[in-house]
Amino acid sequence: MISVVLVHPQIGGNTGAIIRLASNLGFALHLVEPFGFEITDARVKRAGLDYRELADVRQHPDWATANQAINGGRRLAFTSHAARHLHEVSIAPTDVLVFGCETSGLPADIVAECEPVRIPMMPGNRSINLANSVAIATYEAWRQHGFPGAAMSGSRQPLPAESFASTDTTDLGSTSAG
């Protein structure tokens, strides 16, 4: 199962939207403290609606704890400073997509531990909104594998999701204490 990591997210509405997105795509979501909001904040709840209970979400006190706790393969760090574009990367079902906070992105030491990837955008622009960036990257990953688990047209019945099936039985709704 692909995992998404948000390192020090600052805007509750973005995080809520990403919780909803993770639920809809069947990806695990890891949140690395500190946050710029309370996880119980109304903006998080409003953006995530009732998807918090449906999503696999885990909180971590720091990057080292999160990185150690996440099963998976490569860590792909999304940064506007990377040379390699998202469409050039073949994303494996075990990869981990790592995103930084809305105002400053990922710290250089975290990028150095990962494979840097960028989402193409027009010259002169600084960045794409965090929730939009996560949506672009996760849908590209999901697309590369044929949208496993997606409902068929006109139906709420999912397609088989074997390629993203998690063998980890850990309750991702709990908080990691480190």
Tab-separated table of N, CA and C in Angstrom:
chain	number	residue	atom	x	y	z
A	1	MET	N	0.847	-1.179	0.000
A	1	MET	CA	0.000	0.000	0.000
A	1	MET	C	0.891	1.239	0.000
A	2	ILE	N	0.608	2.151	-0.878
A	2	ILE	CA	1.347	3.408	-0.915
A	2	ILE	C	1.010	4.212	0.325
A	3	SER	N	2.039	4.831	0.889
A	3	SER	CA	1.853	5.704	2.048
A	3	SER	C	2.157	7.136	1.652
A	4	VAL	N	1.425	8.059	2.252
A	4	VAL	CA	1.660	9.488	2.088
A	4	VAL	C	2.088	10.023	3.446
A	5	VAL	N	3.127	10.866	3.441
A	5	VAL	CA	3.605	11.481	4.673
A	5	VAL	C	3.519	12.992	4.528
A	6	LEU	N	2.908	13.636	5.513
A	6	LEU	CA	2.907	15.100	5.587
A	6	LEU	C	3.808	15.491	6.744
A	7	VAL	N	4.885	16.202	6.430
A	7	VAL	CA	5.829	16.638	7.450
A	7	VAL	C	5.486	18.062	7.866
A	8	HIS	N	5.086	18.229	9.099
A	8	HIS	CA	4.751	19.525	9.708
A	8	HIS	C	3.673	20.305	8.953
A	9	PRO	N	2.550	19.674	8.625
A	9	PRO	CA	1.506	20.432	7.935
A	9	PRO	C	1.016	21.595	8.799
A	10	GLN	N	0.683	22.710	8.159
A	10	GLN	CA	0.327	23.921	8.895
A	10	GLN	C	-1.128	24.343	8.738
A	11	ILE	N	-1.804	23.869	7.710
A	11	ILE	CA	-3.164	24.330	7.442
A	11	ILE	C	-4.134	23.164	7.617
A	12	GLY	N	-5.005	23.293	8.603
A	12	GLY	CA	-5.942	22.224	8.930
A	12	GLY	C	-6.823	21.806	7.774
A	13	GLY	N	-7.273	22.768	6.980
A	13	GLY	CA	-8.133	22.450	5.844
A	13	GLY	C	-7.439	21.571	4.820
A	14	ASN	N	-6.153	21.836	4.560
A	14	ASN	CA	-5.394	20.988	3.638
A	14	ASN	C	-5.290	19.569	4.180
A	15	THR	N	-4.961	19.457	5.459
A	15	THR	CA	-4.806	18.126	6.059
A	15	THR	C	-6.133	17.375	6.035
A	16	GLY	N	-7.226	18.053	6.334
A	16	GLY	CA	-8.540	17.415	6.266
A	16	GLY	C	-8.852	16.924	4.870
A	17	ALA	N	-8.550	17.737	3.867
A	17	ALA	CA	-8.787	17.330	2.478
A	17	ALA	C	-7.931	16.124	2.107
A	18	ILE	N	-6.710	16.073	2.616
A	18	ILE	CA	-5.810	14.955	2.325
A	18	ILE	C	-6.270	13.692	3.056
A	19	ILE	N	-6.834	13.843	4.259
A	19	ILE	CA	-7.412	12.692	4.958
A	19	ILE	C	-8.534	12.096	4.104
A	20	ARG	N	-9.375	12.952	3.579
A	20	ARG	CA	-10.487	12.492	2.724
A	20	ARG	C	-9.946	11.819	1.471
A	21	LEU	N	-8.930	12.408	0.863
A	21	LEU	CA	-8.304	11.841	-0.334
A	21	LEU	C	-7.715	10.463	-0.031
A	22	ALA	N	-6.980	10.344	1.063
A	22	ALA	CA	-6.361	9.061	1.427
A	22	ALA	C	-7.423	7.986	1.612
A	23	SER	N	-8.529	8.356	2.219
A	23	SER	CA	-9.625	7.410	2.410
A	23	SER	C	-10.180	6.945	1.070
A	24	ASN	N	-10.372	7.879	0.154
A	24	ASN	CA	-10.954	7.557	-1.147
A	24	ASN	C	-10.024	6.751	-2.039
A	25	LEU	N	-8.716	6.862	-1.836
A	25	LEU	CA	-7.761	6.123	-2.659
A	25	LEU	C	-7.222	4.878	-1.965
A	26	GLY	N	-7.519	4.709	-0.675
A	26	GLY	CA	-7.047	3.538	0.054
A	26	GLY	C	-5.576	3.594	0.414
A	27	PHE	N	-5.023	4.797	0.519
A	27	PHE	CA	-3.622	4.959	0.888
A	27	PHE	C	-3.514	5.229	2.383
A	28	ALA	N	-2.395	4.865	2.981
A	28	ALA	CA	-2.123	5.193	4.378
A	28	ALA	C	-1.598	6.629	4.442
A	29	LEU	N	-1.957	7.343	5.498
A	29	LEU	CA	-1.513	8.724	5.693
A	29	LEU	C	-0.797	8.826	7.026
A	30	HIS	N	0.418	9.383	6.993
A	30	HIS	CA	1.226	9.590	8.195
A	30	HIS	C	1.440	11.088	8.377
A	31	LEU	N	1.133	11.582	9.561
A	31	LEU	CA	1.277	13.005	9.888
A	31	LEU	C	2.413	13.170	10.871
A	32	VAL	N	3.389	14.018	10.512
A	32	VAL	CA	4.564	14.238	11.349
A	32	VAL	C	4.436	15.572	12.069
A	33	GLU	N	4.477	15.524	13.381
A	33	GLU	CA	4.388	16.725	14.222
A	33	GLU	C	5.688	17.524	14.138
A	34	PRO	N	5.628	18.823	14.486
A	34	PRO	CA	4.470	19.565	14.977
A	34	PRO	C	3.563	20.015	13.833
A	35	PHE	N	2.295	20.238	14.177
A	35	PHE	CA	1.302	20.738	13.236
A	35	PHE	C	1.072	22.220	13.498
A	36	GLY	N	0.559	22.920	12.522
A	36	GLY	CA	0.201	24.317	12.686
A	36	GLY	C	-1.243	24.483	13.124
A	37	PHE	N	-1.862	23.421	13.610
A	37	PHE	CA	-3.272	23.418	14.002
A	37	PHE	C	-3.470	22.264	14.976
A	38	GLU	N	-4.601	22.254	15.628
A	38	GLU	CA	-4.976	21.116	16.471
A	38	GLU	C	-5.663	20.090	15.581
A	39	ILE	N	-5.330	18.832	15.741
A	39	ILE	CA	-5.915	17.792	14.896
A	39	ILE	C	-7.430	17.728	15.086
A	40	THR	N	-7.923	18.255	16.189
A	40	THR	CA	-9.360	18.291	16.445
A	40	THR	C	-10.010	19.556	15.898
A	41	ASP	N	-9.225	20.413	15.275
A	41	ASP	CA	-9.701	21.689	14.739
A	41	ASP	C	-10.893	21.482	13.810
A	42	ALA	N	-11.860	22.378	13.885
A	42	ALA	CA	-13.075	22.297	13.066
A	42	ALA	C	-12.754	22.305	11.578
A	43	ARG	N	-11.694	23.028	11.157
A	43	ARG	CA	-11.339	23.073	9.728
A	43	ARG	C	-10.882	21.712	9.230
A	44	VAL	N	-10.164	20.965	10.087
A	44	VAL	CA	-9.742	19.618	9.708
A	44	VAL	C	-10.976	18.734	9.552
A	45	LYS	N	-11.856	18.810	10.525
A	45	LYS	CA	-13.074	17.996	10.490
A	45	LYS	C	-13.957	18.359	9.309
A	46	ARG	N	-14.129	19.650	9.041
A	46	ARG	CA	-14.996	20.084	7.955
A	46	ARG	C	-14.436	19.622	6.609
A	47	ALA	N	-13.139	19.779	6.398
A	47	ALA	CA	-12.537	19.378	5.124
A	47	ALA	C	-12.518	17.864	4.968
A	48	GLY	N	-12.304	17.147	6.076
A	48	GLY	CA	-12.248	15.693	6.017
A	48	GLY	C	-13.602	15.038	6.161
A	49	LEU	N	-14.618	15.856	6.522
A	49	LEU	CA	-15.965	15.364	6.781
A	49	LEU	C	-15.891	14.160	7.717
A	50	ASP	N	-16.527	13.085	7.390
A	50	ASP	CA	-16.502	11.928	8.277
A	50	ASP	C	-15.491	10.880	7.808
A	51	TYR	N	-14.533	11.288	6.991
A	51	TYR	CA	-13.587	10.341	6.417
A	51	TYR	C	-12.455	9.960	7.377
A	52	ARG	N	-12.262	10.713	8.471
A	52	ARG	CA	-11.190	10.412	9.418
A	52	ARG	C	-11.301	8.978	9.925
A	53	GLU	N	-12.534	8.534	10.163
A	53	GLU	CA	-12.755	7.183	10.667
A	53	GLU	C	-12.533	6.131	9.574
A	54	LEU	N	-12.621	6.531	8.310
A	54	LEU	CA	-12.455	5.600	7.197
A	54	LEU	C	-11.021	5.539	6.689
A	55	ALA	N	-10.197	6.512	7.052
A	55	ALA	CA	-8.831	6.597	6.547
A	55	ALA	C	-7.845	5.924	7.498
A	56	ASP	N	-6.764	5.421	6.922
A	56	ASP	CA	-5.649	4.897	7.711
A	56	ASP	C	-4.712	6.064	8.000
A	57	VAL	N	-4.810	6.613	9.224
A	57	VAL	CA	-4.016	7.786	9.601
A	57	VAL	C	-3.249	7.487	10.875
A	58	ARG	N	-1.984	7.877	10.875
A	58	ARG	CA	-1.150	7.706	12.068
A	58	ARG	C	-0.345	8.988	12.291
A	59	GLN	N	-0.261	9.412	13.515
A	59	GLN	CA	0.534	10.588	13.888
A	59	GLN	C	1.873	10.136	14.450
A	60	HIS	N	2.912	10.928	14.158
A	60	HIS	CA	4.263	10.633	14.643
A	60	HIS	C	4.859	11.904	15.234
A	61	PRO	N	5.633	11.785	16.304
A	61	PRO	CA	6.199	12.979	16.942
A	61	PRO	C	7.311	13.650	16.136
A	62	ASP	N	7.947	12.902	15.212
A	62	ASP	CA	9.037	13.477	14.418
A	62	ASP	C	9.292	12.602	13.191
A	63	TRP	N	10.133	13.116	12.287
A	63	TRP	CA	10.426	12.408	11.039
A	63	TRP	C	11.104	11.067	11.300
A	64	ALA	N	12.070	11.011	12.193
A	64	ALA	CA	12.806	9.767	12.446
A	64	ALA	C	11.849	8.659	12.883
A	65	THR	N	10.921	8.986	13.763
A	65	THR	CA	9.948	8.005	14.243
A	65	THR	C	9.031	7.561	13.104
A	66	ALA	N	8.569	8.515	12.309
A	66	ALA	CA	7.690	8.188	11.179
A	66	ALA	C	8.426	7.315	10.177
A	67	ASN	N	9.618	7.706	9.813
A	67	ASN	CA	10.397	6.988	8.810
A	67	ASN	C	10.647	5.551	9.245
A	68	GLN	N	10.910	5.350	10.513
A	68	GLN	CA	11.154	4.017	11.046
A	68	GLN	C	9.864	3.185	11.088
A	69	ALA	N	8.752	3.831	11.373
A	69	ALA	CA	7.483	3.120	11.537
A	69	ALA	C	6.828	2.717	10.220
A	70	ILE	N	7.162	3.394	9.141
A	70	ILE	CA	6.482	3.157	7.859
A	70	ILE	C	7.138	2.004	7.119
A	71	ASN	N	6.354	0.964	6.896
A	71	ASN	CA	6.818	-0.134	6.053
A	71	ASN	C	6.762	0.364	4.628
A	72	GLY	N	7.709	-0.025	3.841
A	72	GLY	CA	7.633	0.379	2.450
A	72	GLY	C	8.986	0.460	1.796
A	73	GLY	N	8.938	0.896	0.591
A	73	GLY	CA	10.132	0.977	-0.244
A	73	GLY	C	10.731	2.362	-0.247
A	74	ARG	N	10.906	2.889	-1.442
A	74	ARG	CA	11.545	4.193	-1.606
A	74	ARG	C	10.741	5.293	-0.951
A	75	ARG	N	11.466	6.310	-0.525
A	75	ARG	CA	10.846	7.541	-0.045
A	75	ARG	C	11.010	8.556	-1.172
A	76	LEU	N	9.902	9.026	-1.728
A	76	LEU	CA	9.937	10.035	-2.782
A	76	LEU	C	9.578	11.377	-2.159
A	77	ALA	N	10.537	12.292	-2.140
A	77	ALA	CA	10.348	13.614	-1.533
A	77	ALA	C	9.882	14.587	-2.616
A	78	PHE	N	8.714	15.159	-2.417
A	78	PHE	CA	8.173	16.103	-3.385
A	78	PHE	C	8.666	17.503	-3.042
A	79	THR	N	9.422	18.069	-3.987
A	79	THR	CA	10.019	19.382	-3.799
A	79	THR	C	10.122	20.095	-5.142
A	80	SER	N	9.907	21.393	-5.124
A	80	SER	CA	10.012	22.170	-6.365
A	80	SER	C	11.467	22.313	-6.805
A	81	HIS	N	12.410	21.844	-5.994
A	81	HIS	CA	13.840	21.951	-6.314
A	81	HIS	C	14.393	20.699	-6.992
A	82	ALA	N	13.573	19.667	-7.186
A	82	ALA	CA	14.030	18.422	-7.801
A	82	ALA	C	14.163	18.577	-9.306
A	83	ALA	N	15.053	17.810	-9.890
A	83	ALA	CA	15.226	17.817	-11.342
A	83	ALA	C	14.300	16.811	-12.022
A	84	ARG	N	13.988	15.722	-11.345
A	84	ARG	CA	13.186	14.642	-11.919
A	84	ARG	C	11.693	14.933	-11.749
A	85	HIS	N	10.944	14.807	-12.848
A	85	HIS	CA	9.511	15.070	-12.824
A	85	HIS	C	8.721	13.817	-12.465
A	86	LEU	N	7.553	14.030	-11.869
A	86	LEU	CA	6.677	12.952	-11.436
A	86	LEU	C	6.373	11.962	-12.561
A	87	HIS	N	6.107	12.445	-13.768
A	87	HIS	CA	5.741	11.547	-14.869
A	87	HIS	C	6.901	10.652	-15.309
A	88	GLU	N	8.107	10.945	-14.860
A	88	GLU	CA	9.287	10.136	-15.189
A	88	GLU	C	9.537	9.029	-14.165
A	89	VAL	N	8.734	8.976	-13.126
A	89	VAL	CA	8.948	8.041	-12.020
A	89	VAL	C	7.917	6.922	-12.074
A	90	SER	N	8.389	5.701	-12.015
A	90	SER	CA	7.503	4.549	-11.886
A	90	SER	C	7.323	4.314	-10.388
A	91	ILE	N	6.102	4.490	-9.915
A	91	ILE	CA	5.824	4.407	-8.480
A	91	ILE	C	5.382	2.992	-8.137
A	92	ALA	N	6.089	2.380	-7.207
A	92	ALA	CA	5.767	1.019	-6.756
A	92	ALA	C	4.685	1.078	-5.686
A	93	PRO	N	3.918	0.010	-5.528
A	93	PRO	CA	2.866	-0.019	-4.504
A	93	PRO	C	3.385	0.141	-3.081
A	94	THR	N	4.677	-0.059	-2.885
A	94	THR	CA	5.259	0.065	-1.545
A	94	THR	C	5.952	1.404	-1.310
A	95	ASP	N	5.939	2.288	-2.305
A	95	ASP	CA	6.630	3.565	-2.160
A	95	ASP	C	5.927	4.482	-1.161
A	96	VAL	N	6.701	5.432	-0.660
A	96	VAL	CA	6.227	6.399	0.325
A	96	VAL	C	6.385	7.786	-0.293
A	97	LEU	N	5.285	8.534	-0.374
A	97	LEU	CA	5.284	9.869	-0.969
A	97	LEU	C	5.350	10.886	0.166
A	98	VAL	N	6.427	11.679	0.202
A	98	VAL	CA	6.701	12.571	1.331
A	98	VAL	C	6.541	14.024	0.898
A	99	PHE	N	5.736	14.774	1.660
A	99	PHE	CA	5.441	16.170	1.355
A	99	PHE	C	5.748	17.033	2.570
A	100	GLY	N	6.218	18.254	2.322
A	100	GLY	CA	6.520	19.188	3.400
A	100	GLY	C	5.364	20.128	3.679
A	101	CYS	N	5.617	21.062	4.583
A	101	CYS	CA	4.576	21.998	4.992
A	101	CYS	C	4.316	23.045	3.912
A	102	GLU	N	3.205	23.715	4.061
A	102	GLU	CA	2.729	24.649	3.055
A	102	GLU	C	3.655	25.849	2.838
A	103	THR	N	4.334	26.318	3.863
A	103	THR	CA	5.118	27.543	3.720
A	103	THR	C	6.573	27.326	3.347
A	104	SER	N	7.169	26.218	3.781
A	104	SER	CA	8.603	26.051	3.525
A	104	SER	C	8.980	24.725	2.894
A	105	GLY	N	8.022	23.863	2.625
A	105	GLY	CA	8.334	22.581	2.002
A	105	GLY	C	9.039	21.635	2.953
A	106	LEU	N	9.786	20.712	2.381
A	106	LEU	CA	10.500	19.721	3.176
A	106	LEU	C	11.859	20.245	3.614
A	107	PRO	N	12.265	19.935	4.848
A	107	PRO	CA	13.621	20.288	5.285
A	107	PRO	C	14.661	19.568	4.418
A	108	ALA	N	15.790	20.205	4.184
A	108	ALA	CA	16.846	19.659	3.326
A	108	ALA	C	17.343	18.304	3.812
A	109	ASP	N	17.403	18.094	5.120
A	109	ASP	CA	17.900	16.812	5.622
A	109	ASP	C	16.949	15.665	5.280
A	110	ILE	N	15.662	15.920	5.228
A	110	ILE	CA	14.702	14.883	4.838
A	110	ILE	C	14.800	14.625	3.337
A	111	VAL	N	14.891	15.676	2.541
A	111	VAL	CA	15.038	15.513	1.091
A	111	VAL	C	16.286	14.679	0.794
A	112	ALA	N	17.375	14.898	1.555
A	112	ALA	CA	18.623	14.169	1.346
A	112	ALA	C	18.477	12.670	1.608
A	113	GLU	N	17.503	12.267	2.424
A	113	GLU	CA	17.266	10.853	2.722
A	113	GLU	C	16.353	10.186	1.700
A	114	CYS	N	15.808	10.971	0.789
A	114	CYS	CA	14.790	10.480	-0.149
A	114	CYS	C	15.247	10.699	-1.589
A	115	GLU	N	14.405	10.232	-2.516
A	115	GLU	CA	14.599	10.541	-3.926
A	115	GLU	C	13.733	11.754	-4.245
A	116	PRO	N	14.352	12.898	-4.593
A	116	PRO	CA	13.562	14.100	-4.885
A	116	PRO	C	12.785	13.986	-6.203
A	117	VAL	N	11.535	14.455	-6.172
A	117	VAL	CA	10.649	14.437	-7.332
A	117	VAL	C	9.906	15.767	-7.357
A	118	ARG	N	9.647	16.262	-8.554
A	118	ARG	CA	8.880	17.504	-8.663
A	118	ARG	C	7.648	17.297	-9.533
A	119	ILE	N	6.644	18.089	-9.238
A	119	ILE	CA	5.444	18.137	-10.065
A	119	ILE	C	5.649	19.297	-11.033
A	120	PRO	N	5.589	19.049	-12.338
A	120	PRO	CA	5.814	20.140	-13.292
A	120	PRO	C	4.792	21.265	-13.103
A	121	MET	N	5.259	22.488	-13.272
A	121	MET	CA	4.377	23.655	-13.222
A	121	MET	C	5.000	24.763	-14.063
A	122	MET	N	4.277	25.807	-14.249
A	122	MET	CA	4.737	26.918	-15.081
A	122	MET	C	5.920	27.627	-14.421
A	123	PRO	N	6.851	28.139	-15.222
A	123	PRO	CA	8.000	28.861	-14.675
A	123	PRO	C	7.549	30.097	-13.896
A	124	GLY	N	8.331	30.444	-12.893
A	124	GLY	CA	8.042	31.638	-12.106
A	124	GLY	C	7.098	31.395	-10.942
A	125	ASN	N	6.498	30.230	-10.871
A	125	ASN	CA	5.627	29.906	-9.743
A	125	ASN	C	6.427	29.167	-8.682
A	126	ARG	N	6.113	29.441	-7.426
A	126	ARG	CA	6.836	28.839	-6.299
A	126	ARG	C	6.432	27.406	-6.029
A	127	SER	N	5.127	27.182	-5.943
A	127	SER	CA	4.662	25.860	-5.537
A	127	SER	C	3.185	25.690	-5.858
A	128	ILE	N	2.720	24.459	-5.662
A	128	ILE	CA	1.308	24.116	-5.809
A	128	ILE	C	0.778	23.850	-4.409
A	129	ASN	N	-0.467	24.199	-4.140
A	129	ASN	CA	-1.089	23.945	-2.850
A	129	ASN	C	-0.821	22.507	-2.412
A	130	LEU	N	-0.584	22.301	-1.107
A	130	LEU	CA	-0.246	20.982	-0.582
A	130	LEU	C	-1.308	19.934	-0.901
A	131	ALA	N	-2.568	20.221	-0.636
A	131	ALA	CA	-3.622	19.236	-0.909
A	131	ALA	C	-3.674	18.901	-2.402
A	132	ASN	N	-3.480	19.906	-3.258
A	132	ASN	CA	-3.471	19.655	-4.697
A	132	ASN	C	-2.263	18.821	-5.107
A	133	SER	N	-1.103	19.105	-4.519
A	133	SER	CA	0.103	18.338	-4.830
A	133	SER	C	-0.054	16.875	-4.448
A	134	VAL	N	-0.607	16.632	-3.264
A	134	VAL	CA	-0.828	15.253	-2.827
A	134	VAL	C	-1.830	14.571	-3.765
A	135	ALA	N	-2.876	15.291	-4.178
A	135	ALA	CA	-3.864	14.714	-5.096
A	135	ALA	C	-3.222	14.351	-6.429
A	136	ILE	N	-2.405	15.233	-6.964
A	136	ILE	CA	-1.743	14.968	-8.248
A	136	ILE	C	-0.863	13.733	-8.143
A	137	ALA	N	-0.033	13.673	-7.113
A	137	ALA	CA	0.919	12.572	-6.961
A	137	ALA	C	0.226	11.241	-6.671
A	138	THR	N	-0.778	11.258	-5.809
A	138	THR	CA	-1.437	10.000	-5.462
A	138	THR	C	-2.280	9.472	-6.614
A	139	TYR	N	-2.932	10.356	-7.345
A	139	TYR	CA	-3.698	9.885	-8.500
A	139	TYR	C	-2.771	9.347	-9.586
A	140	GLU	N	-1.604	9.945	-9.744
A	140	GLU	CA	-0.631	9.406	-10.710
A	140	GLU	C	-0.179	8.018	-10.269
A	141	ALA	N	0.108	7.845	-8.993
A	141	ALA	CA	0.504	6.525	-8.484
A	141	ALA	C	-0.616	5.518	-8.692
A	142	TRP	N	-1.828	5.912	-8.363
A	142	TRP	CA	-2.990	5.026	-8.493
A	142	TRP	C	-3.230	4.684	-9.964
A	143	ARG	N	-3.089	5.691	-10.834
A	143	ARG	CA	-3.264	5.489	-12.276
A	143	ARG	C	-2.253	4.482	-12.809
A	144	GLN	N	-1.008	4.591	-12.374
A	144	GLN	CA	0.036	3.694	-12.862
A	144	GLN	C	-0.283	2.227	-12.585
A	145	HIS	N	-1.135	1.969	-11.616
A	145	HIS	CA	-1.476	0.599	-11.251
A	145	HIS	C	-2.900	0.224	-11.647
A	146	GLY	N	-3.535	1.054	-12.489
A	146	GLY	CA	-4.859	0.726	-13.006
A	146	GLY	C	-5.998	1.000	-12.043
A	147	PHE	N	-5.806	1.918	-11.095
A	147	PHE	CA	-6.842	2.304	-10.132
A	147	PHE	C	-7.401	1.105	-9.358
A	148	PRO	N	-6.550	0.283	-8.745
A	148	PRO	CA	-7.047	-0.879	-8.010
A	148	PRO	C	-7.962	-0.462	-6.866
A	149	GLY	N	-9.045	-1.199	-6.713
A	149	GLY	CA	-10.003	-0.925	-5.649
A	149	GLY	C	-11.055	0.096	-6.011
A	150	ALA	N	-10.928	0.746	-7.184
A	150	ALA	CA	-11.887	1.786	-7.572
A	150	ALA	C	-13.243	1.185	-7.900
A	151	ALA	N	-14.288	1.941	-7.610
A	151	ALA	CA	-15.642	1.518	-7.963
A	151	ALA	C	-15.789	1.544	-9.479
A	152	MET	N	-16.504	0.583	-10.004
A	152	MET	CA	-16.767	0.556	-11.443
A	152	MET	C	-17.798	1.629	-11.765
A	153	SER	N	-17.826	2.088	-12.993
A	153	SER	CA	-18.764	3.116	-13.432
A	153	SER	C	-20.192	2.710	-13.100
A	154	GLY	N	-20.913	3.611	-12.466
A	154	GLY	CA	-22.303	3.359	-12.139
A	154	GLY	C	-22.493	2.377	-11.000
A	155	SER	N	-21.423	2.027	-10.319
A	155	SER	CA	-21.505	1.040	-9.258
A	155	SER	C	-20.654	1.471	-8.078
A	156	ARG	N	-21.039	1.040	-6.919
A	156	ARG	CA	-20.217	1.284	-5.746
A	156	ARG	C	-19.388	0.049	-5.397
A	157	GLN	N	-19.442	-0.961	-6.257
A	157	GLN	CA	-18.682	-2.174	-6.026
A	157	GLN	C	-17.236	-1.959	-6.468
A	158	PRO	N	-16.266	-2.196	-5.583
A	158	PRO	CA	-14.863	-1.967	-5.953
A	158	PRO	C	-14.309	-3.062	-6.855
A	159	LEU	N	-13.317	-2.677	-7.650
A	159	LEU	CA	-12.542	-3.636	-8.419
A	159	LEU	C	-11.529	-4.276	-7.480
A	160	PRO	N	-10.928	-5.406	-7.832
A	160	PRO	CA	-9.921	-6.032	-6.969
A	160	PRO	C	-8.763	-5.077	-6.704
A	161	ALA	N	-8.247	-5.118	-5.484
A	161	ALA	CA	-7.166	-4.209	-5.091
A	161	ALA	C	-5.945	-4.976	-4.601
A	162	GLU	N	-5.695	-6.143	-5.166
A	162	GLU	CA	-4.604	-6.982	-4.675
A	162	GLU	C	-3.246	-6.271	-4.685
A	163	SER	N	-2.966	-5.456	-5.702
A	163	SER	CA	-1.645	-4.849	-5.791
A	163	SER	C	-1.399	-3.824	-4.690
A	164	PHE	N	-2.461	-3.338	-4.050
A	164	PHE	CA	-2.292	-2.381	-2.971
A	164	PHE	C	-2.709	-2.958	-1.635
A	165	ALA	N	-3.055	-4.244	-1.594
A	165	ALA	CA	-3.508	-4.849	-0.345
A	165	ALA	C	-2.391	-4.819	0.674
A	166	SER	N	-2.725	-4.386	1.867
A	166	SER	CA	-1.749	-4.306	2.948
A	166	SER	C	-1.736	-5.617	3.711
A	167	THR	N	-0.542	-6.111	3.997
A	167	THR	CA	-0.423	-7.290	4.847
A	167	THR	C	-0.202	-6.877	6.284
A	168	ASP	N	-0.043	-5.586	6.526
A	168	ASP	CA	0.152	-5.058	7.874
A	168	ASP	C	-1.209	-4.929	8.533
A	169	THR	N	-1.366	-5.554	9.690
A	169	THR	CA	-2.640	-5.513	10.392
A	169	THR	C	-2.648	-4.464	11.487
A	170	THR	N	-1.645	-3.595	11.507
A	170	THR	CA	-1.573	-2.534	12.502
A	170	THR	C	-2.754	-1.591	12.343
A	171	ASP	N	-3.324	-1.153	13.449
A	171	ASP	CA	-4.428	-0.176	13.410
A	171	ASP	C	-3.841	1.182	13.124
A	172	LEU	N	-3.994	1.649	11.887
A	172	LEU	CA	-3.432	2.942	11.525
A	172	LEU	C	-4.255	4.102	12.018
A	173	GLY	N	-5.349	3.844	12.691
A	173	GLY	CA	-6.132	4.911	13.264
A	173	GLY	C	-5.578	5.342	14.610
A	174	SER	N	-4.573	4.639	15.098
A	174	SER	CA	-4.010	4.987	16.401
A	174	SER	C	-2.860	5.963	16.249
A	175	THR	N	-2.455	6.519	17.367
A	175	THR	CA	-1.348	7.471	17.387
A	175	THR	C	-0.073	6.728	17.755
A	176	SER	N	0.985	6.946	17.000
A	176	SER	CA	2.277	6.345	17.309
A	176	SER	C	2.945	7.165	18.385
A	177	ALA	N	3.387	6.516	19.435
A	177	ALA	CA	4.008	7.224	20.545
A	177	ALA	C	5.509	7.298	20.407
A	178	GLY	N	6.071	6.675	19.429
A	178	GLY	CA	7.492	6.770	19.185
A	178	GLY	C	8.177	5.599	19.700
